[in-house]
Coordinates of C-alpha atoms and ligand atoms in Angstrom, one line a residue:
Chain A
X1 CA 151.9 101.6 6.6
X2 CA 153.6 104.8 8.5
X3 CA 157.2 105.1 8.2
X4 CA 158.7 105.6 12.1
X5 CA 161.5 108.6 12.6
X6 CA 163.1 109.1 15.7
X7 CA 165.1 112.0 16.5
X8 CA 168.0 111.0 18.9
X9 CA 171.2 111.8 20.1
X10 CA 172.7 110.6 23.3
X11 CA 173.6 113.8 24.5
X12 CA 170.9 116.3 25.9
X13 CA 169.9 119.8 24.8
X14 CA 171.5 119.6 21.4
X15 CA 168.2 120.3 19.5
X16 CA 166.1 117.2 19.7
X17 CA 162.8 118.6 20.7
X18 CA 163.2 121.6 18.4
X19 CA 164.1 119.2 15.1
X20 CA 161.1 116.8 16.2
X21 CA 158.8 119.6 16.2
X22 CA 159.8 121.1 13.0
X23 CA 160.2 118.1 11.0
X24 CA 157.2 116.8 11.9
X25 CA 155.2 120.1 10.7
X26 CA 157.4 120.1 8.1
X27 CA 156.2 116.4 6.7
X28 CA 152.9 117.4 7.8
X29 CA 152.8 120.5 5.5
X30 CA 154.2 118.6 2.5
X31 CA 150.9 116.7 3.1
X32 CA 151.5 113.6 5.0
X33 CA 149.4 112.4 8.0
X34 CA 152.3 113.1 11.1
X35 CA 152.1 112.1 14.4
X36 CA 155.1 113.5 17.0
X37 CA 155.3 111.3 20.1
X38 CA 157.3 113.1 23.1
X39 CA 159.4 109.8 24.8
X40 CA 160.7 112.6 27.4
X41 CA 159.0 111.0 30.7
X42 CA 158.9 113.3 33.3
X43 CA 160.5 116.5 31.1
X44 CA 158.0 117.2 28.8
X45 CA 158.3 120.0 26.5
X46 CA 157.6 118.7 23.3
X47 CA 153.9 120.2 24.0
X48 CA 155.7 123.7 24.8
X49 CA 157.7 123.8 21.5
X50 CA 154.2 123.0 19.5
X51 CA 152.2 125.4 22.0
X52 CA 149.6 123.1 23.1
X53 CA 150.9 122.5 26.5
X54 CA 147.4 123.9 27.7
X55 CA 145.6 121.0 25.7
X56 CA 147.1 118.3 27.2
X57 CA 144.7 116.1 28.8
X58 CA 145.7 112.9 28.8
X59 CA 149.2 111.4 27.5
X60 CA 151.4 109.0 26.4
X61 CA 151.6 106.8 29.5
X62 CA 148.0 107.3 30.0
X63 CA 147.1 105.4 26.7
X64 CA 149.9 102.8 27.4
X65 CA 148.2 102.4 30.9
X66 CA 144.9 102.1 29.2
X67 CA 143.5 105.0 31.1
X68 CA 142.7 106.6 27.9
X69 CA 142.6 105.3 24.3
X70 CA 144.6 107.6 21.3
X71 CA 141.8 109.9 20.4
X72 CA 141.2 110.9 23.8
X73 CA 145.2 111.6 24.3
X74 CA 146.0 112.7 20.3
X75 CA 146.2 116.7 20.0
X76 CA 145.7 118.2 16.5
X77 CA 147.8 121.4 15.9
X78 CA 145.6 124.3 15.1
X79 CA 148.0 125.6 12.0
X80 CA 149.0 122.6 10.3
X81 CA 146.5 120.3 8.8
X82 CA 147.4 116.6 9.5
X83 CA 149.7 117.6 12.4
X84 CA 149.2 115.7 15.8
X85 CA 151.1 115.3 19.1
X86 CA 150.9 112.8 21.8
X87 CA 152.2 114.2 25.1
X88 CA 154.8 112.8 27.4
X89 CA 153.6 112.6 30.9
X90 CA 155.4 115.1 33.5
X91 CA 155.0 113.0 36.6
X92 CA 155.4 109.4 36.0
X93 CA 158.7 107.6 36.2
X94 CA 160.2 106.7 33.6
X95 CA 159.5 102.7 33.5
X96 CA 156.2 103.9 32.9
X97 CA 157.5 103.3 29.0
X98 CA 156.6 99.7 28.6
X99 CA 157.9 97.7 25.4
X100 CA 154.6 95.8 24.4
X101 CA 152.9 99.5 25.4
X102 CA 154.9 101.6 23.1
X103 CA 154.7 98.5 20.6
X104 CA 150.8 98.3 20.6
X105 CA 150.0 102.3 20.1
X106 CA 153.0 102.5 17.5
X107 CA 150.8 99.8 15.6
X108 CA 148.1 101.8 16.3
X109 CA 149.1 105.1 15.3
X110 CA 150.7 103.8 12.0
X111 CA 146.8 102.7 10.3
X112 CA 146.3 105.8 10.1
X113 CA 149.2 108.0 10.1
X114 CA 151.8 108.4 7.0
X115 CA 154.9 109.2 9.2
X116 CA 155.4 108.8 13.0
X117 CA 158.3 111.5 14.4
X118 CA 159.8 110.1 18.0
X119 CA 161.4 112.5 19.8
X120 CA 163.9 110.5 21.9
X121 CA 164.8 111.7 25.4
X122 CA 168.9 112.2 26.5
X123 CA 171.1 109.2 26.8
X124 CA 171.0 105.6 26.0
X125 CA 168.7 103.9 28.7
X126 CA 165.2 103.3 28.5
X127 CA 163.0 106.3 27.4
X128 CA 165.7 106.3 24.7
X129 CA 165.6 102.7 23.7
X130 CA 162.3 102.5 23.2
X131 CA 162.6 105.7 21.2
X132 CA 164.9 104.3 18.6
X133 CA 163.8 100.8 18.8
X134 CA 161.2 100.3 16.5
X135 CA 162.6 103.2 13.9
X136 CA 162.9 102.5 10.1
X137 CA 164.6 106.1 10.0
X138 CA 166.7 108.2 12.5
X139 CA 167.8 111.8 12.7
X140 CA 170.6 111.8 14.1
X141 CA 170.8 115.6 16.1
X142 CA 174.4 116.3 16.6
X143 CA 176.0 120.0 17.8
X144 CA 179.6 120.6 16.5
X145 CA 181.4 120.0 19.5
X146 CA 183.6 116.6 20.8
X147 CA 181.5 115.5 23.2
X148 CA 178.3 115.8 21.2
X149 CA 180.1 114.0 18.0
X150 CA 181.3 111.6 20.5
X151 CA 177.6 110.6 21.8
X152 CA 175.6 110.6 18.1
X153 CA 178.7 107.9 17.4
X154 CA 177.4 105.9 20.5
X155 CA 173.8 106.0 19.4
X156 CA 174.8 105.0 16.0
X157 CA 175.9 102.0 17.4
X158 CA 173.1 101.5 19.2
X159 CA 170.9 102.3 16.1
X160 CA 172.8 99.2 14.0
X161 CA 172.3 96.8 17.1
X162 CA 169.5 97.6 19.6
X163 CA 167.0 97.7 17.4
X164 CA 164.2 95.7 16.0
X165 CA 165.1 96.2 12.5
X166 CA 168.5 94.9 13.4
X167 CA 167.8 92.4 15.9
X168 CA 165.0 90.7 13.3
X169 CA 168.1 91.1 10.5
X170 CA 166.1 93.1 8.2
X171 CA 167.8 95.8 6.2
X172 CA 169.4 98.8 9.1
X173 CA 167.7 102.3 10.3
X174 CA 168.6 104.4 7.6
X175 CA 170.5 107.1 9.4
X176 CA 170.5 111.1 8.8
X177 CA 173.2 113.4 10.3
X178 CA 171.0 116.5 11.3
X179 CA 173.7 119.2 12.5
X180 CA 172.4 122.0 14.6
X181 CA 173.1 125.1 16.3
X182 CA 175.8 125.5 13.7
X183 CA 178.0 128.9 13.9
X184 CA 180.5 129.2 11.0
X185 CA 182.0 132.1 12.7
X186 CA 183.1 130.1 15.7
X187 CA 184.1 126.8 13.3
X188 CA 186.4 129.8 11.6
X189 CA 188.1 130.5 14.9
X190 CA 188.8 126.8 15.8
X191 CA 186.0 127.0 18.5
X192 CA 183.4 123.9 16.7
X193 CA 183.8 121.1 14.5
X194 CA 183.2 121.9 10.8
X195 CA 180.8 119.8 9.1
X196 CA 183.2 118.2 7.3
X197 CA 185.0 117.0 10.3
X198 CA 181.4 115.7 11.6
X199 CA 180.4 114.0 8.7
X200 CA 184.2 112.7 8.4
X201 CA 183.9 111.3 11.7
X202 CA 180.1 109.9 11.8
X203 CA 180.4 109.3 8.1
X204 CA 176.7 109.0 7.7
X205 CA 174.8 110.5 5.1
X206 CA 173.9 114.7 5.7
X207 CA 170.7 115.3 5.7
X208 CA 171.1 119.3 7.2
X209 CA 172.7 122.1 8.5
X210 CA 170.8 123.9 11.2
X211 CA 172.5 127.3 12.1
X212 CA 172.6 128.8 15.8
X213 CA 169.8 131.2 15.4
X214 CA 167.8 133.5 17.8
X215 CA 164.9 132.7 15.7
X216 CA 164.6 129.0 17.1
X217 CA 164.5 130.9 20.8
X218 CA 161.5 133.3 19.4
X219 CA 159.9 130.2 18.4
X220 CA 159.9 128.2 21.2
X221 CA 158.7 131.2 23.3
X222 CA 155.7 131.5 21.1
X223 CA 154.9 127.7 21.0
X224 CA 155.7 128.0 16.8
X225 CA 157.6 125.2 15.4
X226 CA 160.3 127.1 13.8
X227 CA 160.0 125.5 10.3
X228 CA 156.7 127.8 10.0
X229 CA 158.4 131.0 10.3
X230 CA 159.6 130.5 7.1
X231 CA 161.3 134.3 6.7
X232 CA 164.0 132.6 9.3
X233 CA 167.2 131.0 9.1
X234 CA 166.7 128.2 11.0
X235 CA 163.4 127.9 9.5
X236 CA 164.3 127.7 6.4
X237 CA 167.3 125.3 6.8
X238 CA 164.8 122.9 8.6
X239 CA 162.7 122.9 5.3
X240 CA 165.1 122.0 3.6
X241 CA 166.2 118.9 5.8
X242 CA 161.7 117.9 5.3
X243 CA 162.7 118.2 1.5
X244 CA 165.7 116.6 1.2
X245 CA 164.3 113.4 3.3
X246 CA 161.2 113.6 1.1
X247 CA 163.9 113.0 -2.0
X248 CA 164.2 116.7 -3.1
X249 CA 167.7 117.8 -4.3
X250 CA 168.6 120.9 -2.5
X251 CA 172.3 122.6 -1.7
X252 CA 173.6 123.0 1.7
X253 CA 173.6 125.9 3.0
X254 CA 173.9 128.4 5.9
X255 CA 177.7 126.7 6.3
X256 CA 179.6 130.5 5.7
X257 CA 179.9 133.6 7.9
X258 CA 178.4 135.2 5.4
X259 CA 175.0 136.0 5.4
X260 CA 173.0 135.2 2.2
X261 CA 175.3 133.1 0.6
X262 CA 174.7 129.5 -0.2
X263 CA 177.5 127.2 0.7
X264 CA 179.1 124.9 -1.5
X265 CA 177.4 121.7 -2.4
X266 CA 178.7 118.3 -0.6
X267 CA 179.3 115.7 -2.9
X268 CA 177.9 112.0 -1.6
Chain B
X1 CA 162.1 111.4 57.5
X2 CA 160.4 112.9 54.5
X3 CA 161.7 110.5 52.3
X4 CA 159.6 109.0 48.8
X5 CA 158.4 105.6 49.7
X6 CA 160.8 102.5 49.8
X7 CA 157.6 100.4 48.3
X8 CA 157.3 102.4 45.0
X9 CA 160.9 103.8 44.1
X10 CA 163.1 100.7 42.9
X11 CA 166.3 101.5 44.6
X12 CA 168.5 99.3 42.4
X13 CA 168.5 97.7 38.5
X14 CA 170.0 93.9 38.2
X15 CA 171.5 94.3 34.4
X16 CA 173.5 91.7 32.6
X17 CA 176.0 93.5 30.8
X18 CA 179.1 92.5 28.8
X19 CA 182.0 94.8 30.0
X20 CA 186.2 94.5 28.9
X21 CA 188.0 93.2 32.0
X22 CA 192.1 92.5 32.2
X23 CA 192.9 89.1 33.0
X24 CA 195.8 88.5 34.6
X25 CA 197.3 85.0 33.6
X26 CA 199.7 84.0 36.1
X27 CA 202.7 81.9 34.3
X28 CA 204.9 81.7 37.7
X29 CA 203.8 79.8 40.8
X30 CA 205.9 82.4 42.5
X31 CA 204.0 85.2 43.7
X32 CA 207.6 87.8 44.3
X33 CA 208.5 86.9 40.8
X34 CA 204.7 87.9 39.1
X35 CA 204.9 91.0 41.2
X36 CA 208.1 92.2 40.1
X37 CA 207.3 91.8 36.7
X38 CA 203.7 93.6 37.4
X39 CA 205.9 96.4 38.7
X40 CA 207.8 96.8 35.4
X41 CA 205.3 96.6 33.5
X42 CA 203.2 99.5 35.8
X43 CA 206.1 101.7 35.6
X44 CA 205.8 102.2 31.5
X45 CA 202.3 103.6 31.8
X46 CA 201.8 104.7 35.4
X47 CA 198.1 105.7 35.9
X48 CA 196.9 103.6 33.6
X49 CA 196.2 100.4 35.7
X50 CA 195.3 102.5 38.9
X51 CA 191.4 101.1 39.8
X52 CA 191.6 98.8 37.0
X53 CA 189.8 96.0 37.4
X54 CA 191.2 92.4 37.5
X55 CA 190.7 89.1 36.7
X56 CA 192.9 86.4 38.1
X57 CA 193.9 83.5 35.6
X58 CA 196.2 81.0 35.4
X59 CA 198.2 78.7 32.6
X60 CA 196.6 75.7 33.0
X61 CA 199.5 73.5 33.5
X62 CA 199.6 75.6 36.9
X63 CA 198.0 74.6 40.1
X64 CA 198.4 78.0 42.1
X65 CA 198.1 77.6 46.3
X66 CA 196.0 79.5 48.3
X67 CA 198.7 81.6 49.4
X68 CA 200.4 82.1 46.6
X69 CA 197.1 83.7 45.1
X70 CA 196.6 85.5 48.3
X71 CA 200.0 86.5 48.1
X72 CA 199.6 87.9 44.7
X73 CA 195.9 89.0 45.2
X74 CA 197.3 91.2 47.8
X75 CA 200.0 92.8 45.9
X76 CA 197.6 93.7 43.0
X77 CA 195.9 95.6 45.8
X78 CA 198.7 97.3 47.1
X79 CA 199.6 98.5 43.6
X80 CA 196.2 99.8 43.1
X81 CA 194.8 97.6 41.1
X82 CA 191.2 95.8 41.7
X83 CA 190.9 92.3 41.5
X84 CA 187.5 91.1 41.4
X85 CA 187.2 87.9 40.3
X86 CA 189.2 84.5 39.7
X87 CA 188.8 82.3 36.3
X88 CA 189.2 78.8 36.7
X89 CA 190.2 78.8 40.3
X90 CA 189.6 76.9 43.3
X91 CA 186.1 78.0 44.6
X92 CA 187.6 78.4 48.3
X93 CA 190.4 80.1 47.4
X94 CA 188.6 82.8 45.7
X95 CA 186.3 82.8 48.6
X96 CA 188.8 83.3 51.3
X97 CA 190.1 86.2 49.3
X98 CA 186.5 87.9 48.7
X99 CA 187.2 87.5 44.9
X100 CA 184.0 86.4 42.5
X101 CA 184.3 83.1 40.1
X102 CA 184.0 83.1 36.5
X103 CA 184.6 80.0 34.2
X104 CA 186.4 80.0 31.0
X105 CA 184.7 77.3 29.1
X106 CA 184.7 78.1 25.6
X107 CA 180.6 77.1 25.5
X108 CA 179.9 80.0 27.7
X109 CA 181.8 82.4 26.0
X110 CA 179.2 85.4 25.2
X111 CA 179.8 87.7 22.0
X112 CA 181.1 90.9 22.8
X113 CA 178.1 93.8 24.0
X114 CA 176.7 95.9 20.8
X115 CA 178.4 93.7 18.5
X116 CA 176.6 95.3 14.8
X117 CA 174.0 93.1 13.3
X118 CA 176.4 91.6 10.9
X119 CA 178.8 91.1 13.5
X120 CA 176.6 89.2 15.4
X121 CA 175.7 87.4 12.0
X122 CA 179.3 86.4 11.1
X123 CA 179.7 85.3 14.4
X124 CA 177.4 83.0 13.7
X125 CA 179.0 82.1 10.8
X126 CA 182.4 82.1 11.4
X127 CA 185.0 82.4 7.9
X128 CA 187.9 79.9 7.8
X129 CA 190.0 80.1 11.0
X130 CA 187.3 82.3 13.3
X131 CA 188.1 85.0 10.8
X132 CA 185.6 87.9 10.5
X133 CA 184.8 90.8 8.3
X134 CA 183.5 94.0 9.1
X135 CA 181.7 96.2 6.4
X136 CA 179.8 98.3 9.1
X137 CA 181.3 101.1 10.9
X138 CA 182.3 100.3 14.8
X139 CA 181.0 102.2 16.9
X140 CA 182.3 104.3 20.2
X141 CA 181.6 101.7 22.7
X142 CA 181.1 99.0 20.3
X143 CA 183.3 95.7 20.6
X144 CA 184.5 93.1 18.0
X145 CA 186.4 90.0 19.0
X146 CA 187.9 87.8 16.1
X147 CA 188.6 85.0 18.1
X148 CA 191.0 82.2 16.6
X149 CA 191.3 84.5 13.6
X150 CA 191.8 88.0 11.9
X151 CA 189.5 90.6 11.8
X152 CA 189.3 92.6 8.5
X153 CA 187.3 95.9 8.9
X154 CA 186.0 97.8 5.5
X155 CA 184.7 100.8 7.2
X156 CA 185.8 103.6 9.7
X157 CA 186.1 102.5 13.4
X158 CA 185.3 105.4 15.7
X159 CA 187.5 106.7 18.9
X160 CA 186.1 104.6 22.0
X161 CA 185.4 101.5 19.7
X162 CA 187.8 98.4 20.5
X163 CA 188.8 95.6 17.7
X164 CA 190.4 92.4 19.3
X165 CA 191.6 89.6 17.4
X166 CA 194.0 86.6 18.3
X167 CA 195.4 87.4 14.7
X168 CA 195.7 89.9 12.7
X169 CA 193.9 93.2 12.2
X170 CA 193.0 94.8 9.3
X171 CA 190.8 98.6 9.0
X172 CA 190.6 99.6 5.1
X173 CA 189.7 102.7 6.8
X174 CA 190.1 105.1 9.3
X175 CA 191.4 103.5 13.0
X176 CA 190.4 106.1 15.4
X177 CA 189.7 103.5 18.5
X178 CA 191.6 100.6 20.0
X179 CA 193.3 98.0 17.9
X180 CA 194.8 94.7 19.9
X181 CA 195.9 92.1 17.6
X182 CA 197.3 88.6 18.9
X183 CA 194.8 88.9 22.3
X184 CA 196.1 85.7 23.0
X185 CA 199.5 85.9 22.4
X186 CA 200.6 85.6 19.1
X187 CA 203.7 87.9 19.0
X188 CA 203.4 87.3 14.7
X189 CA 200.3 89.2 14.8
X190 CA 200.2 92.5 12.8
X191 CA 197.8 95.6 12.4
X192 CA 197.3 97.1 9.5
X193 CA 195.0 100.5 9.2
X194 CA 194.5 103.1 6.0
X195 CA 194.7 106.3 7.8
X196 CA 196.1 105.7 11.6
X197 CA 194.4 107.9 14.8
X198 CA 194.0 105.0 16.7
X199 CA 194.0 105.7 20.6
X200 CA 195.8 102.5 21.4
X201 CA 197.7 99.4 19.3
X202 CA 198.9 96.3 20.7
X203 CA 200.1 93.5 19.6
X204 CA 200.0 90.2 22.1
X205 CA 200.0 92.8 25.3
X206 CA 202.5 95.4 24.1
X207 CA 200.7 98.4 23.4
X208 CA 201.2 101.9 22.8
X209 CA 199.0 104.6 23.6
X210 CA 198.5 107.7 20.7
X211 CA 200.5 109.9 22.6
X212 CA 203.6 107.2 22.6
X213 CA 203.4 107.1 18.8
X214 CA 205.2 109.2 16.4
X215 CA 203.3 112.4 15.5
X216 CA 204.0 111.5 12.0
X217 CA 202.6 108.5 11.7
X218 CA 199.1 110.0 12.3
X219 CA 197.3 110.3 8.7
X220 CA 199.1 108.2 7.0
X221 CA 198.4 104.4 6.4
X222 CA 200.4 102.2 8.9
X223 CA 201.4 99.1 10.1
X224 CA 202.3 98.1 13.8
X225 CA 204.2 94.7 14.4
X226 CA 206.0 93.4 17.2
X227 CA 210.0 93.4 17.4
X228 CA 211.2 91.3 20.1
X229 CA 209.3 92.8 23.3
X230 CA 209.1 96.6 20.8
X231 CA 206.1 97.4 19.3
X232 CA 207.3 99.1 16.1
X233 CA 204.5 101.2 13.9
X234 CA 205.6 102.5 10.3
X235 CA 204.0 103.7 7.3
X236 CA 203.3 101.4 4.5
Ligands
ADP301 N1 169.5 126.1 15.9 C1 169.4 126.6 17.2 N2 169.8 127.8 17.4 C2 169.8 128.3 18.7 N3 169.3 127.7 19.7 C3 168.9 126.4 19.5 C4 168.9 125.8 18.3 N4 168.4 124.5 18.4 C5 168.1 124.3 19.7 N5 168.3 125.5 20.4 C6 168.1 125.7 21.8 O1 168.8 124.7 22.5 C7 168.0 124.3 23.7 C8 167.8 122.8 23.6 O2 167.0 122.4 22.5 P1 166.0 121.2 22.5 O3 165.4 121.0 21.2 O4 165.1 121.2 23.7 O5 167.1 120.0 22.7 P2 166.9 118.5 23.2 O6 165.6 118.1 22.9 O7 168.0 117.8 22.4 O8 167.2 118.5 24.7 C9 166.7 125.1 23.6 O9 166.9 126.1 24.5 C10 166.6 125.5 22.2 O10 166.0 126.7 22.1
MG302 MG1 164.1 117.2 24.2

């Protein structure tokens, strides 16, 4: 039986797309059968960030409409054994997303897939109900800024009450504070949130620190999940949020200026 | 016109969604004395009512007239406010004054939007006296209502989150949101918080917003009571 992991937020361009990729290459390198599904109707760029956009044949709403079945719309990544994507469509609205569609190739896709990664669109209406609803796990994408704090709160809620694990009264979405584009230079100068404050706020369990890196910007231009350029920063910080959810003990780090330097460990 | 096509665009949603609305509860058959009072009570927080949507009620010993609603209907409008609909009011009243109708009957009551899981559970089973207790954090936009009863909260309560209760309050935790204890007009009514940031406390309709409350207070564990018509916060 997969385990389901949606990667949400509320707000947009906070690092959703670019944690879903990684972390699903991430559990896919660490030897689990991963499937990354791209709930973005009509944005698409889930296929960009993985660099199979040319691949795409048919997608998501194409299974759902039964003009395809999985296999046909399923693409295997080239580098990573075990790794597949299923598209978002670019053209069809967005009620395309049915709930006994999403529902029937979720149940699908989990015979034969160890962990299922959705990568939730912006906002709190459909694309990213459906996203969230049938999650065991979320990732929780949050920038430290107000407004972004403000909307991972929202979906929170929406986590512990809009979903099926909720509304059947079964034991919550575990949730995982993923903290991205993180720069301790401007959190110095009073500019960001620390991740104290976030985690203060939320108070949910952190699973990572993801640092504002150009690295994540190289790898999106090359169609890399950044977790494979493993030299990086960011790269390296995303393996350590796959290891950490996998039950590894690692130290937080990248949360100083200072270059190198592993920050202090968080307790709880 | 180049337009897409009415037939496959839906130009509109129907949703059924649970939203906070004042309710005005009219204790005075005289509409001059009501809006005087309203005017008193707009001038300690001016901006705040302005768009506000309204619900018209009334004590039920009460038997409003058509123009005295009208009267007052009109005056809410003058001062800004919106009202939208009438609660327990005569049907052609509320017509004549192109306000909706809404009943009060306690079987129709709905639990409050995104209510947690175990909110919606305790709800269900309701502790002695309509009490409830919280041990999940509330949400920004998350309501909880404790009606007849206190609410006790064991977790943090985020900024845009609002706890209700016609008793007391309690948060064994952080209040960043909205605290109203004594909803329904219980001037005993207390709240109670571990560390205060709450955006706004109010006890049976006096409130204060953060900015109205004493810097220091923020922080520290607190208490908010009513004394006479003051709302008086403290440290405990
Ligand atoms: N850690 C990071 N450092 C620098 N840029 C980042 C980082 N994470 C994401 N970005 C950039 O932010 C933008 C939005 O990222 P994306 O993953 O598409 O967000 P979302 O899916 O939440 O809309 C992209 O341009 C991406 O390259
Ligand atoms: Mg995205």
């Amino acid at each position: 039986m997969a385990r389901i992991v949606v990667v949400t937020s509320g707000k947009g361009g906070v690092g959703k797309t670019t944690t879903s990729a990684a972390f699903a290459a991430g559990l896919a390198q660490a030897g689990h059968r991963t499937v990354v599904i791209d709930f973005d109707v009509g944005l698409r760029n889930l296929d960009l960030i993985m660099g199979c956009e040319r691949r795409v044949v048919y997608d998501f709403v194409n299974v759902i409409n039964g003009e395809a079945n999985l296999n046909q719309a399923l693409i295997r990544d080239k580098r990573v054994d075990g790794l597949e994507i299923l598209p978002a469509s670019q053209t069809r609205d967005k009620d395309a997303l049915t709930f006994e569609g999403v529902e029937a190739v979720l149940t699908q896709l989990a015979e034969t897939h160890d962990y299922i990664v959705c990568d939730s669109p912006a906002g709190i209406e459909r694309g990213a109900h459906l996203a969230m609803y049938f999650a065991d796990d979320a990732l929780v994408v949050t920038n430290p800024e107000v407004s972004s704090v403000r909307d991972s709160d929202r979906v929170l809620g929406l986590l512990a009450s809009k979903t099926r694990r909720a509304e059947q009264g079964e034991p919550p979405v575990s949730e995982h504070l993923v903290v991205t584009r993180y720069a301790p230079s401007r959190v110095g100068k009073g500019e960001m949130l620390s991740v104290e404050d976030i985690r203060e706020i939320l108070s949910i369990d952190l699973l990572g620190v993801i640092p504002e890196s150009t690295a994540v910007l190289n790898a999106s231009n090359a169609g890399v999940p950044v977790i494979l350029e493993d030299k990086t920063d960011a790269g390296q910080a995303y393996a350590d949020v796959v290891a950490r959810y996998l039950g590894e003990q690692r130290e937080h780090r990248f949360l100083d200026e200072k270059k190198g330097l592993f920050g202090r460990l968080f307790k709880g | 016109m180049a337009a897409a096509s009415p037939q496959t665009t839906s130009a509109f949603e129907l949703k059924g969604r649970m939203a906070t609305l004042t309710v005005l509860r009219l204790q005075s058959n005289d509409a001059r004395h009501v809006l005087v009072q309203l005017d008193e009570r707009l001038a300690e927080a001016p901006g705040l009512f302005a768009g506000m949507p309204i619900v018209l009620a009334t004590a039920a010993e009460l038997e409003p007239s058509a123009d005295m609603l009208a009267a007052v209907v009109a005056g809410l409008r003058e001062r800004g406010l919106v009202p939208v609909a009438g609660m327990d009011l005569p049907a052609d009243a509320l017509a004549d004054l192109g306000l909706g109708q809404m009943r009060n009957s306690d079987g129709e009551r709905q639990a409050p939007e995104r209510d947690g899981p175990e909110s919606a559970r305790s709800a269900q089973r309701p502790a002695a006296g309509g009490s409830r207790v919280i041990t999940q954090p509330i949400r920004s936009g998350q309501q909880v209502y404790a009606r007849g009863g206190d609410l006790v909260v064991t977790a943090p309560v985020s900024a845009g989150a609002e706890l209700m209760a016609d008793g007391h309050i309690h948060v064994y935790d952080t209040l960043r949101g909205r605290a109203l204890a004594g909803v329904q007009g219980d001037t005993n009514a207390r709240i109670f918080c571990r560390t205060l940031e709450a955006e706004l406390i109010a006890v049976a309709g006096q409130y204060l917003l953060s900015e109205q409350m004493d810097a220091r207070l923020r922080g520290s564990p607190a208490m908010a009571w009513l004394e006479g018509e003051t709302l008086r916060v403290e440290t405990i």
